[in-house]
């Protein structure tokens, strides 16, 4: 690999959880001397605040373009201003529970939006890679044994995972049909800083901190394979630099845990690190089993051997080390939490950035 990497990268969804961590990760690499243009519609899940430190440290090499990925004309105008070498596509509606209640936005952003971006990509003369960030949920649900490999047939079970599966197929088809230099990564559950507090881990941390009930769906025995977000960012960087066009790479943390075990570990960490609950009650007592998610996938587990063998990537954090850092981060970032949760914050976004 070369020592210096000067690419102009268009990142979509860079104000979300993984996208913001990825932009911070890449701009902090000494060998990365390029520039990042972040296309984000700033939905409820997109927070420019998550990149305030990046703007302060690397403002000259970073630009936020407040745009919807379904806006073909807006993207074309942006592309005319920026000489884009690479696209890294994170933007999506990402929450399974929301997709069950209101699937329309998932079809629009995840399928139509990906298609609009692919059409743009075909017209970019300098483009060397379109990297599509996807999910292990496209493979469906596992029994107690076995792992998802890159060859596992697709069997998505929620409107979210079905929309991501459709987007993966479009990306693959643009490689087969038009020779677009694509790569796809299918990743397991991420956790870490800047995770929007509707997802399991940040929701449980914040509810546990406040002494509120911790809602565990069904029997809590569903299994997820947890990956620290910084490890995911390093995997995407490795795929951009060394991955083979047309290939899919699975990314996982080798950290299979039941949801109940995850919530119990969060309770114990909060008891250790946060102010005690009234009367010193243990937070495990806040766990409440609630109605199950419809179509709830039982188990996900990723075989990430291809990525490890071909590109030498390995996850660095164990679940214990990553979860401790994550709990600590939420304890130290009350202001971020209050802002992303407040209606006032969404109003502020509109006055700052308008409607995309
Ligand atoms: P997120 O919900 O935190 O962020 C999504 C971002 O996309 C937000 O900044 C939002 O404003 C933006 N966005 C949404 N609709 C848009 C549109 N129409 N145009 C432009 N921007 C738009 O999501 P995340 O958890 O960071 O996930 C990022 C990607 O990674 C998604 O594609 C998701 O499917 C995939 N993924 C996530 C996980 C996970 O555990 N979070 C695991 C595997 C794969
Ligand atoms: O596997 C990758 C996927 O991981 C990504 O593609 C998705 O974008 C991301 O949201 C995540 O999906 P999950 O549905 O697995 O994540 P979530 O945090 O919503 O839930 C994790 C597990 O915890 C799941 O089995 C449902 C359960 N759960 C979730 C919430 C929010 C609960 O038991 N209680 C809850 O309150």
Tab-separated table of C-alpha atoms and ligand atoms in Angstrom:
chain	number	residue	atom	x	y	z
A	1	UNK	CA	0.000	0.000	0.000
A	2	UNK	CA	1.137	3.541	-0.739
A	3	UNK	CA	2.213	5.804	2.140
A	4	UNK	CA	0.016	8.763	1.266
A	5	UNK	CA	-3.604	8.558	0.151
A	6	UNK	CA	-5.007	11.718	-1.421
A	7	UNK	CA	-8.505	10.616	-2.525
A	8	UNK	CA	-11.519	12.956	-2.653
A	9	UNK	CA	-14.220	10.917	-0.954
A	10	UNK	CA	-17.968	11.446	-1.062
A	11	UNK	CA	-19.439	9.938	2.098
A	12	UNK	CA	-23.233	9.637	2.389
A	13	UNK	CA	-24.916	9.616	5.789
A	14	UNK	CA	-21.789	10.964	7.485
A	15	UNK	CA	-23.775	12.671	10.244
A	16	UNK	CA	-25.133	9.320	11.454
A	17	UNK	CA	-23.598	6.901	13.919
A	18	UNK	CA	-21.156	4.910	11.787
A	19	UNK	CA	-20.629	7.594	9.134
A	20	UNK	CA	-19.505	10.188	11.683
A	21	UNK	CA	-17.116	7.712	13.299
A	22	UNK	CA	-15.763	6.808	9.838
A	23	UNK	CA	-15.111	10.442	8.853
A	24	UNK	CA	-13.350	11.065	12.175
A	25	UNK	CA	-11.336	7.842	11.753
A	26	UNK	CA	-10.172	8.607	8.218
A	27	UNK	CA	-9.282	12.262	8.737
A	28	UNK	CA	-7.207	11.244	11.766
A	29	UNK	CA	-5.043	8.837	9.700
A	30	UNK	CA	-1.706	10.539	8.938
A	31	UNK	CA	-1.495	8.838	5.523
A	32	UNK	CA	-4.921	10.198	4.466
A	33	UNK	CA	-4.225	13.556	2.847
A	34	UNK	CA	-7.474	13.794	0.878
A	35	UNK	CA	-10.799	15.500	1.400
A	36	UNK	CA	-14.271	14.355	2.473
A	37	UNK	CA	-17.613	15.675	1.219
A	38	UNK	CA	-20.424	14.472	3.460
A	39	UNK	CA	-23.862	14.246	1.829
A	40	UNK	CA	-26.502	14.018	4.547
A	41	UNK	CA	-30.217	14.865	4.654
A	42	UNK	CA	-30.007	15.412	8.442
A	43	UNK	CA	-32.945	13.219	9.367
A	44	UNK	CA	-33.711	12.632	13.064
A	45	UNK	CA	-30.651	10.313	13.053
A	46	UNK	CA	-28.197	12.749	11.470
A	47	UNK	CA	-26.408	15.150	13.779
A	48	UNK	CA	-23.844	17.716	12.581
A	49	UNK	CA	-22.924	17.985	16.273
A	50	UNK	CA	-21.398	14.515	16.023
A	51	UNK	CA	-18.692	16.035	13.806
A	52	UNK	CA	-18.118	19.362	15.603
A	53	UNK	CA	-14.621	18.233	16.678
A	54	UNK	CA	-13.822	17.135	13.117
A	55	UNK	CA	-14.819	20.544	11.732
A	56	UNK	CA	-12.586	22.199	14.336
A	57	UNK	CA	-9.591	19.958	13.584
A	58	UNK	CA	-9.891	19.359	9.825
A	59	UNK	CA	-12.392	21.961	8.549
A	60	UNK	CA	-10.413	22.722	5.380
A	61	UNK	CA	-10.607	19.074	4.285
A	62	UNK	CA	-14.259	18.517	5.197
A	63	UNK	CA	-17.537	19.778	3.713
A	64	UNK	CA	-21.118	19.011	4.748
A	65	UNK	CA	-23.594	19.085	1.851
A	66	UNK	CA	-27.154	19.088	3.190
A	67	UNK	CA	-28.735	16.930	0.495
A	68	UNK	CA	-31.077	13.988	0.143
A	69	UNK	CA	-29.494	11.078	-1.743
A	70	UNK	CA	-32.733	10.813	-3.748
A	71	UNK	CA	-32.092	14.318	-5.170
A	72	UNK	CA	-30.397	13.469	-8.483
A	73	UNK	CA	-30.084	17.099	-9.618
A	74	UNK	CA	-28.620	18.233	-6.318
A	75	UNK	CA	-26.076	15.419	-6.400
A	76	UNK	CA	-25.152	16.197	-10.002
A	77	UNK	CA	-24.555	19.872	-9.121
A	78	UNK	CA	-22.404	18.848	-6.171
A	79	UNK	CA	-20.437	16.381	-8.287
A	80	UNK	CA	-19.752	19.155	-10.823
A	81	UNK	CA	-18.037	21.140	-8.025
A	82	UNK	CA	-16.094	18.242	-6.489
A	83	UNK	CA	-13.688	15.872	-8.243
A	84	UNK	CA	-14.868	12.692	-6.524
A	85	UNK	CA	-12.602	9.605	-6.584
A	86	UNK	CA	-14.560	7.379	-4.214
A	87	UNK	CA	-18.064	7.041	-2.796
A	88	UNK	CA	-18.664	5.434	0.599
A	89	UNK	CA	-22.409	4.958	1.010
A	90	UNK	CA	-23.725	4.827	4.586
A	91	UNK	CA	-26.945	6.860	4.247
A	92	UNK	CA	-29.984	4.801	5.145
A	93	UNK	CA	-32.985	4.501	7.364
A	94	UNK	CA	-31.405	2.085	9.827
A	95	UNK	CA	-33.816	1.177	12.640
A	96	UNK	CA	-35.706	-2.128	12.327
A	97	UNK	CA	-38.515	-1.094	14.715
A	98	UNK	CA	-39.222	2.065	12.692
A	99	UNK	CA	-39.301	0.005	9.485
A	100	UNK	CA	-42.066	-2.163	10.967
A	101	UNK	CA	-44.216	0.881	11.761
A	102	UNK	CA	-43.436	3.070	8.698
A	103	UNK	CA	-41.631	1.230	5.902
A	104	UNK	CA	-42.079	3.882	3.168
A	105	UNK	CA	-38.992	5.924	4.035
A	106	UNK	CA	-36.929	2.715	4.011
A	107	UNK	CA	-37.929	1.910	0.444
A	108	UNK	CA	-37.337	5.508	-0.618
A	109	UNK	CA	-33.921	6.130	0.949
A	110	UNK	CA	-32.447	2.637	1.020
A	111	UNK	CA	-33.563	1.458	-2.422
A	112	UNK	CA	-34.375	4.535	-4.515
A	113	UNK	CA	-31.603	6.593	-2.896
A	114	UNK	CA	-28.993	3.902	-3.563
A	115	UNK	CA	-30.142	3.711	-7.163
A	116	UNK	CA	-29.851	7.492	-7.620
A	117	UNK	CA	-26.302	7.346	-6.243
A	118	UNK	CA	-25.361	4.469	-8.536
A	119	UNK	CA	-26.599	6.472	-11.525
A	120	UNK	CA	-24.471	9.399	-10.375
A	121	UNK	CA	-21.465	7.115	-9.876
A	122	UNK	CA	-21.600	5.913	-13.481
A	123	UNK	CA	-21.132	9.490	-14.657
A	124	UNK	CA	-18.124	10.355	-12.452
A	125	UNK	CA	-15.018	10.205	-14.663
A	126	UNK	CA	-12.504	9.787	-11.808
A	127	UNK	CA	-14.441	7.256	-9.741
A	128	UNK	CA	-12.305	4.297	-8.640
A	129	UNK	CA	-14.714	2.769	-6.088
A	130	UNK	CA	-18.342	2.762	-4.924
A	131	UNK	CA	-18.379	1.145	-1.487
A	132	UNK	CA	-21.800	0.142	-0.174
A	133	UNK	CA	-22.182	-0.321	3.590
A	134	UNK	CA	-24.728	-3.021	4.313
A	135	UNK	CA	-25.863	-5.361	7.024
A	136	UNK	CA	-25.779	-9.012	8.077
A	137	UNK	CA	-29.587	-8.802	8.426
A	138	UNK	CA	-29.926	-9.435	4.667
A	139	UNK	CA	-29.039	-13.098	5.377
A	140	UNK	CA	-32.027	-13.633	7.672
A	141	UNK	CA	-31.889	-15.591	10.916
A	142	UNK	CA	-29.576	-18.429	12.052
A	143	UNK	CA	-30.361	-21.405	14.251
A	144	UNK	CA	-28.137	-22.175	17.249
A	145	UNK	CA	-25.187	-23.233	15.018
A	146	UNK	CA	-23.362	-21.824	11.993
A	147	UNK	CA	-22.292	-18.459	10.605
A	148	UNK	CA	-23.211	-16.122	7.752
A	149	UNK	CA	-20.600	-16.229	4.977
A	150	UNK	CA	-20.468	-14.129	1.810
A	151	UNK	CA	-22.186	-17.062	0.045
A	152	UNK	CA	-25.181	-17.336	2.406
A	153	UNK	CA	-28.424	-16.837	0.425
A	154	UNK	CA	-30.374	-13.671	1.169
A	155	UNK	CA	-33.524	-14.097	3.288
A	156	UNK	CA	-34.375	-10.714	4.830
A	157	UNK	CA	-37.221	-10.668	7.348
A	158	UNK	CA	-37.973	-7.002	8.103
A	159	UNK	CA	-38.825	-4.094	5.795
A	160	UNK	CA	-35.429	-2.637	6.815
A	161	UNK	CA	-33.419	-5.723	5.888
A	162	UNK	CA	-35.464	-6.266	2.718
A	163	UNK	CA	-34.693	-2.703	1.618
A	164	UNK	CA	-30.980	-3.203	2.350
A	165	UNK	CA	-31.039	-6.512	0.434
A	166	UNK	CA	-32.588	-4.729	-2.556
A	167	UNK	CA	-29.884	-2.063	-2.412
A	168	UNK	CA	-27.138	-4.728	-2.268
A	169	UNK	CA	-28.591	-6.370	-5.387
A	170	UNK	CA	-28.631	-3.052	-7.247
A	171	UNK	CA	-25.002	-2.408	-6.327
A	172	UNK	CA	-23.938	-5.891	-7.477
A	173	UNK	CA	-25.945	-5.496	-10.682
A	174	UNK	CA	-24.189	-2.202	-11.504
A	175	UNK	CA	-20.891	-4.068	-11.311
A	176	UNK	CA	-22.070	-6.971	-13.470
A	177	UNK	CA	-23.904	-4.807	-16.009
A	178	UNK	CA	-21.913	-1.583	-16.221
A	179	UNK	CA	-18.576	-2.609	-14.726
A	180	UNK	CA	-18.921	-0.084	-11.882
A	181	UNK	CA	-16.045	-0.763	-9.450
A	182	UNK	CA	-18.160	-1.632	-6.407
A	183	UNK	CA	-17.466	-3.335	-3.089
A	184	UNK	CA	-20.057	-4.276	-0.467
A	185	UNK	CA	-19.587	-4.913	3.250
A	186	UNK	CA	-22.218	-6.750	5.300
A	187	UNK	CA	-21.638	-5.970	8.928
A	188	UNK	CA	-22.978	-7.137	12.272
A	189	UNK	CA	-24.354	-4.909	15.068
A	190	UNK	CA	-22.145	-1.903	15.800
A	191	UNK	CA	-21.890	-0.078	19.106
A	192	UNK	CA	-19.848	2.845	20.416
A	193	UNK	CA	-19.882	6.664	20.601
A	194	UNK	CA	-22.528	8.767	18.777
A	195	UNK	CA	-25.021	5.867	18.548
A	196	UNK	CA	-28.547	7.294	18.370
A	197	UNK	CA	-30.380	6.380	21.604
A	198	UNK	CA	-33.162	4.349	19.985
A	199	UNK	CA	-30.902	1.296	19.493
A	200	UNK	CA	-30.430	-1.365	22.189
A	201	UNK	CA	-27.085	-0.395	23.739
A	202	UNK	CA	-27.409	3.414	24.014
A	203	UNK	CA	-31.081	3.125	25.016
A	204	UNK	CA	-30.216	0.733	27.841
A	205	UNK	CA	-27.292	2.893	28.998
A	206	UNK	CA	-29.433	6.033	29.184
A	207	UNK	CA	-32.483	4.343	30.714
A	208	UNK	CA	-30.264	2.583	33.248
A	209	UNK	CA	-28.549	5.833	34.132
A	210	UNK	CA	-31.944	7.479	34.751
A	211	UNK	CA	-33.335	4.503	36.693
A	212	UNK	CA	-35.985	3.835	34.005
A	213	UNK	CA	-37.212	0.363	32.931
A	214	UNK	CA	-34.998	-1.580	30.512
A	215	UNK	CA	-37.353	-3.116	27.894
A	216	UNK	CA	-36.055	-6.488	26.683
A	217	UNK	CA	-38.072	-7.881	23.765
A	218	UNK	CA	-39.514	-11.399	24.162
A	219	UNK	CA	-37.302	-13.762	26.173
A	220	UNK	CA	-34.086	-11.779	25.576
A	221	UNK	CA	-32.353	-14.889	24.189
A	222	UNK	CA	-31.857	-13.441	20.683
A	223	UNK	CA	-28.169	-13.385	19.751
A	224	UNK	CA	-26.293	-10.529	18.053
A	225	UNK	CA	-22.582	-10.354	17.109
A	226	UNK	CA	-21.333	-7.020	18.463
A	227	UNK	CA	-18.628	-4.977	16.711
A	228	UNK	CA	-17.052	-1.829	18.131
A	229	UNK	CA	-17.652	0.961	15.621
A	230	UNK	CA	-13.953	1.905	15.347
A	231	UNK	CA	-13.186	-1.684	14.287
A	232	UNK	CA	-15.871	-1.377	11.596
A	233	UNK	CA	-14.324	1.893	10.368
A	234	UNK	CA	-10.911	0.220	10.102
A	235	UNK	CA	-12.524	-2.623	8.124
A	236	UNK	CA	-14.079	-0.205	5.633
A	237	UNK	CA	-10.751	1.571	5.242
A	238	UNK	CA	-9.057	-1.788	4.553
A	239	UNK	CA	-11.699	-2.650	1.921
A	240	UNK	CA	-11.355	0.742	0.226
A	241	UNK	CA	-7.580	0.386	0.055
A	242	UNK	CA	-7.206	-3.310	-0.725
A	243	UNK	CA	-10.622	-4.848	-1.489
A	244	UNK	CA	-11.299	-6.336	-4.910
A	245	UNK	CA	-13.980	-4.648	-7.055
A	246	UNK	CA	-17.114	-6.767	-7.370
A	247	UNK	CA	-16.504	-8.482	-4.019
A	248	UNK	CA	-18.521	-8.647	-0.801
A	249	UNK	CA	-16.810	-8.730	2.611
A	250	UNK	CA	-18.541	-9.751	5.837
A	251	UNK	CA	-17.524	-7.786	8.939
A	252	UNK	CA	-18.148	-9.052	12.471
A	253	UNK	CA	-16.758	-8.793	15.965
A	254	UNK	CA	-16.690	-12.460	17.017
A	255	UNK	CA	-18.713	-11.291	20.025
A	256	UNK	CA	-21.919	-13.321	20.116
A	257	UNK	CA	-24.118	-12.438	23.077
A	258	UNK	CA	-27.778	-12.716	23.980
A	259	UNK	CA	-29.609	-9.418	24.361
A	260	UNK	CA	-30.226	-10.226	28.014
A	261	UNK	CA	-26.490	-10.749	28.637
A	262	UNK	CA	-25.746	-7.398	26.954
A	263	UNK	CA	-28.288	-5.578	29.118
A	264	UNK	CA	-26.985	-7.257	32.284
A	265	UNK	CA	-23.410	-6.179	31.467
A	266	UNK	CA	-24.609	-2.603	30.926
A	267	UNK	CA	-26.385	-2.684	34.308
A	268	UNK	CA	-23.247	-3.877	36.063
A	269	UNK	CA	-21.028	-1.266	34.378
A	270	UNK	CA	-23.466	1.505	35.303
A	271	UNK	CA	-23.540	0.303	38.902
A	272	UNK	CA	-19.733	0.554	38.882
A	273	UNK	CA	-19.259	3.817	36.941
A	274	UNK	CA	-22.417	5.937	37.393
A	275	UNK	CA	-23.999	7.526	40.467
A	276	UNK	CA	-25.956	4.883	42.426
A	277	UNK	CA	-29.719	4.500	42.123
A	278	UNK	CA	-31.797	5.625	45.144
A	279	UNK	CA	-31.247	3.178	47.981
A	280	UNK	CA	-28.285	1.649	46.100
A	281	UNK	CA	-30.578	-0.716	44.132
A	282	UNK	CA	-28.842	-2.888	41.522
A	283	UNK	CA	-29.794	-1.842	37.988
A	284	UNK	CA	-30.491	-5.439	36.905
A	285	UNK	CA	-33.752	-4.910	38.797
A	286	UNK	CA	-34.849	-2.449	36.073
A	287	UNK	CA	-34.966	-5.187	33.398
A	288	UNK	CA	-38.529	-5.594	32.064
A	289	UNK	CA	-39.487	-8.281	29.528
A	290	UNK	CA	-41.875	-6.738	26.979
A	291	UNK	CA	-43.781	-7.829	23.845
A	292	UNK	CA	-41.488	-9.272	21.185
A	293	UNK	CA	-40.573	-7.491	17.918
A	294	UNK	CA	-42.651	-8.940	15.019
A	295	UNK	CA	-40.529	-11.183	12.779
A	296	UNK	CA	-37.671	-10.911	15.293
A	297	UNK	CA	-34.534	-12.624	13.943
A	298	UNK	CA	-33.242	-15.118	16.514
A	299	UNK	CA	-29.517	-15.179	15.885
A	300	UNK	CA	-26.908	-13.410	13.757
A	301	UNK	CA	-23.264	-14.537	13.613
A	302	UNK	CA	-20.686	-13.459	11.063
A	303	UNK	CA	-17.816	-15.413	9.568
A	304	UNK	CA	-15.383	-12.583	8.775
A	305	UNK	CA	-12.572	-14.952	7.700
A	306	UNK	CA	-12.420	-13.591	4.133
A	307	UNK	CA	-11.704	-10.052	5.355
A	308	UNK	CA	-9.130	-11.365	7.829
A	309	UNK	CA	-7.343	-13.581	5.291
A	310	UNK	CA	-7.401	-11.226	2.296
A	311	UNK	CA	-6.909	-7.847	3.935
A	312	UNK	CA	-5.351	-8.678	7.314
A	313	UNK	CA	-8.105	-6.903	9.266
A	314	UNK	CA	-8.964	-8.087	12.785
A	315	UNK	CA	-11.284	-6.563	15.384
A	316	UNK	CA	-9.245	-4.937	18.168
A	317	UNK	CA	-11.833	-4.463	20.916
A	318	UNK	CA	-13.382	-7.223	22.970
A	319	UNK	CA	-16.995	-6.679	23.978
A	320	UNK	CA	-15.822	-5.953	27.533
A	321	UNK	CA	-13.327	-3.260	26.509
A	322	UNK	CA	-15.627	-1.699	23.904
A	323	UNK	CA	-18.663	-1.618	26.170
A	324	UNK	CA	-16.720	0.021	29.005
A	325	UNK	CA	-15.510	2.776	26.640
A	326	UNK	CA	-19.046	3.210	25.328
A	327	UNK	CA	-20.668	3.532	28.765
A	328	UNK	CA	-17.935	5.989	29.763
A	329	UNK	CA	-18.540	8.019	26.581
A	330	UNK	CA	-22.278	8.370	27.299
A	331	UNK	CA	-21.551	9.374	30.895
A	332	UNK	CA	-19.254	12.121	29.588
A	333	UNK	CA	-21.507	13.377	26.744
A	334	UNK	CA	-24.778	14.296	28.434
A	335	UNK	CA	-25.006	17.441	26.312
A	336	UNK	CA	-24.896	15.488	23.014
A	337	UNK	CA	-27.569	13.127	24.320
A	338	UNK	CA	-29.835	15.971	25.450
A	339	UNK	CA	-29.446	17.761	22.134
A	340	UNK	CA	-30.088	14.803	19.814
A	341	UNK	CA	-33.132	13.836	21.870
A	342	UNK	CA	-34.700	17.281	21.995
A	343	UNK	CA	-37.346	18.655	19.642
A	344	UNK	CA	-35.517	21.971	19.997
A	345	UNK	CA	-32.506	20.370	18.346
A	346	UNK	CA	-34.553	19.279	15.337
A	347	UNK	CA	-35.930	22.859	15.084
A	348	UNK	CA	-32.380	24.222	15.250
A	349	UNK	CA	-31.316	21.899	12.425
A	350	UNK	CA	-34.092	23.332	10.248
A	351	UNK	CA	-33.046	26.934	10.910
A	352	UNK	CA	-29.375	26.132	10.276
A	353	UNK	CA	-29.750	23.936	7.247
A	354	UNK	CA	-33.335	24.286	5.925
A	355	UNK	CA	-35.061	21.430	4.109
A	356	UNK	CA	-32.747	19.458	1.802
B	1	LIG	P1	-27.876	6.090	11.317
B	1	LIG	O1	-29.356	5.936	11.291
B	1	LIG	O2	-27.207	6.409	12.600
B	1	LIG	O3	-27.438	7.230	10.281
B	1	LIG	C1	-28.000	7.331	9.009
B	1	LIG	C2	-27.539	8.646	8.383
B	1	LIG	O4	-28.081	8.724	7.056
B	1	LIG	C3	-28.037	9.889	9.134
B	1	LIG	O5	-27.013	10.848	9.217
B	1	LIG	C4	-29.170	10.385	8.264
B	1	LIG	O6	-29.390	11.791	8.362
B	1	LIG	C5	-28.683	9.988	6.885
B	1	LIG	N1	-29.782	9.842	5.922
B	1	LIG	C6	-30.932	9.136	6.077
B	1	LIG	N2	-31.698	9.272	4.973
B	1	LIG	C7	-30.998	10.030	4.095
B	1	LIG	C8	-31.238	10.494	2.773
B	1	LIG	N3	-32.385	10.199	2.140
B	1	LIG	N4	-30.301	11.247	2.164
B	1	LIG	C9	-29.146	11.563	2.803
B	1	LIG	N5	-28.868	11.164	4.057
B	1	LIG	C10	-29.781	10.410	4.692
B	1	LIG	O7	-27.293	4.769	10.671
B	1	LIG	P2	-25.976	3.949	11.066
B	1	LIG	O8	-26.289	3.044	12.195
B	1	LIG	O9	-24.837	4.871	11.141
B	1	LIG	O10	-25.838	3.010	9.769
B	1	LIG	C11	-25.082	3.449	8.639
B	1	LIG	C12	-25.136	2.391	7.569
B	1	LIG	O11	-24.589	1.178	8.067
B	1	LIG	C13	-26.560	2.036	7.097
B	1	LIG	O12	-26.520	1.838	5.711
B	1	LIG	C14	-26.882	0.742	7.829
B	1	LIG	O13	-27.786	-0.034	7.089
B	1	LIG	C15	-25.513	0.112	7.901
B	1	LIG	N6	-25.293	-0.805	9.033
B	1	LIG	C16	-25.508	-0.370	10.306
B	1	LIG	C17	-25.221	-1.232	11.378
B	1	LIG	C18	-25.420	-0.804	12.812
B	1	LIG	O14	-25.269	-1.636	13.699
B	1	LIG	N7	-25.722	0.464	13.095
B	1	LIG	C19	-24.728	-2.517	11.114
B	1	LIG	C20	-24.545	-2.918	9.790
B	1	LIG	C21	-24.810	-2.045	8.759
B	2	LIG	O1	-27.157	-6.546	12.491
B	2	LIG	C1	-26.917	-5.259	11.976
B	2	LIG	C2	-28.076	-4.350	12.297
B	2	LIG	O2	-27.991	-4.052	13.678
B	2	LIG	C3	-28.073	-3.070	11.479
B	2	LIG	O3	-28.225	-3.381	10.115
B	2	LIG	C4	-29.181	-2.124	11.932
B	2	LIG	O4	-29.102	-0.895	11.233
B	2	LIG	C5	-29.012	-1.860	13.415
B	2	LIG	O5	-30.067	-1.045	13.886
B	2	LIG	C6	-28.981	-3.177	14.171
B	2	LIG	O6	-30.277	-3.833	14.093
B	2	LIG	P1	-30.903	-4.590	15.359
B	2	LIG	O7	-32.354	-4.692	15.161
B	2	LIG	O8	-30.152	-5.844	15.636
B	2	LIG	O9	-30.503	-3.527	16.504
B	2	LIG	P2	-31.328	-2.940	17.747
B	2	LIG	O10	-30.356	-2.145	18.554
B	2	LIG	O11	-32.599	-2.272	17.337
B	2	LIG	O12	-31.715	-4.245	18.553
B	2	LIG	C7	-30.721	-5.178	18.967
B	2	LIG	C8	-31.435	-6.332	19.613
B	2	LIG	O13	-32.028	-5.888	20.830
B	2	LIG	C9	-32.563	-6.884	18.780
B	2	LIG	O14	-32.615	-8.299	18.953
B	2	LIG	C10	-33.823	-6.255	19.373
B	2	LIG	C11	-33.449	-6.083	20.832
B	2	LIG	N1	-34.031	-4.912	21.516
B	2	LIG	C12	-33.903	-3.696	20.936
B	2	LIG	C13	-34.414	-2.567	21.553
B	2	LIG	C14	-34.295	-1.197	20.917
B	2	LIG	C15	-34.636	-5.063	22.751
B	2	LIG	O15	-34.733	-6.194	23.291
B	2	LIG	N2	-35.137	-3.967	23.386
B	2	LIG	C16	-35.074	-2.711	22.824
B	2	LIG	O16	-35.570	-1.724	23.432
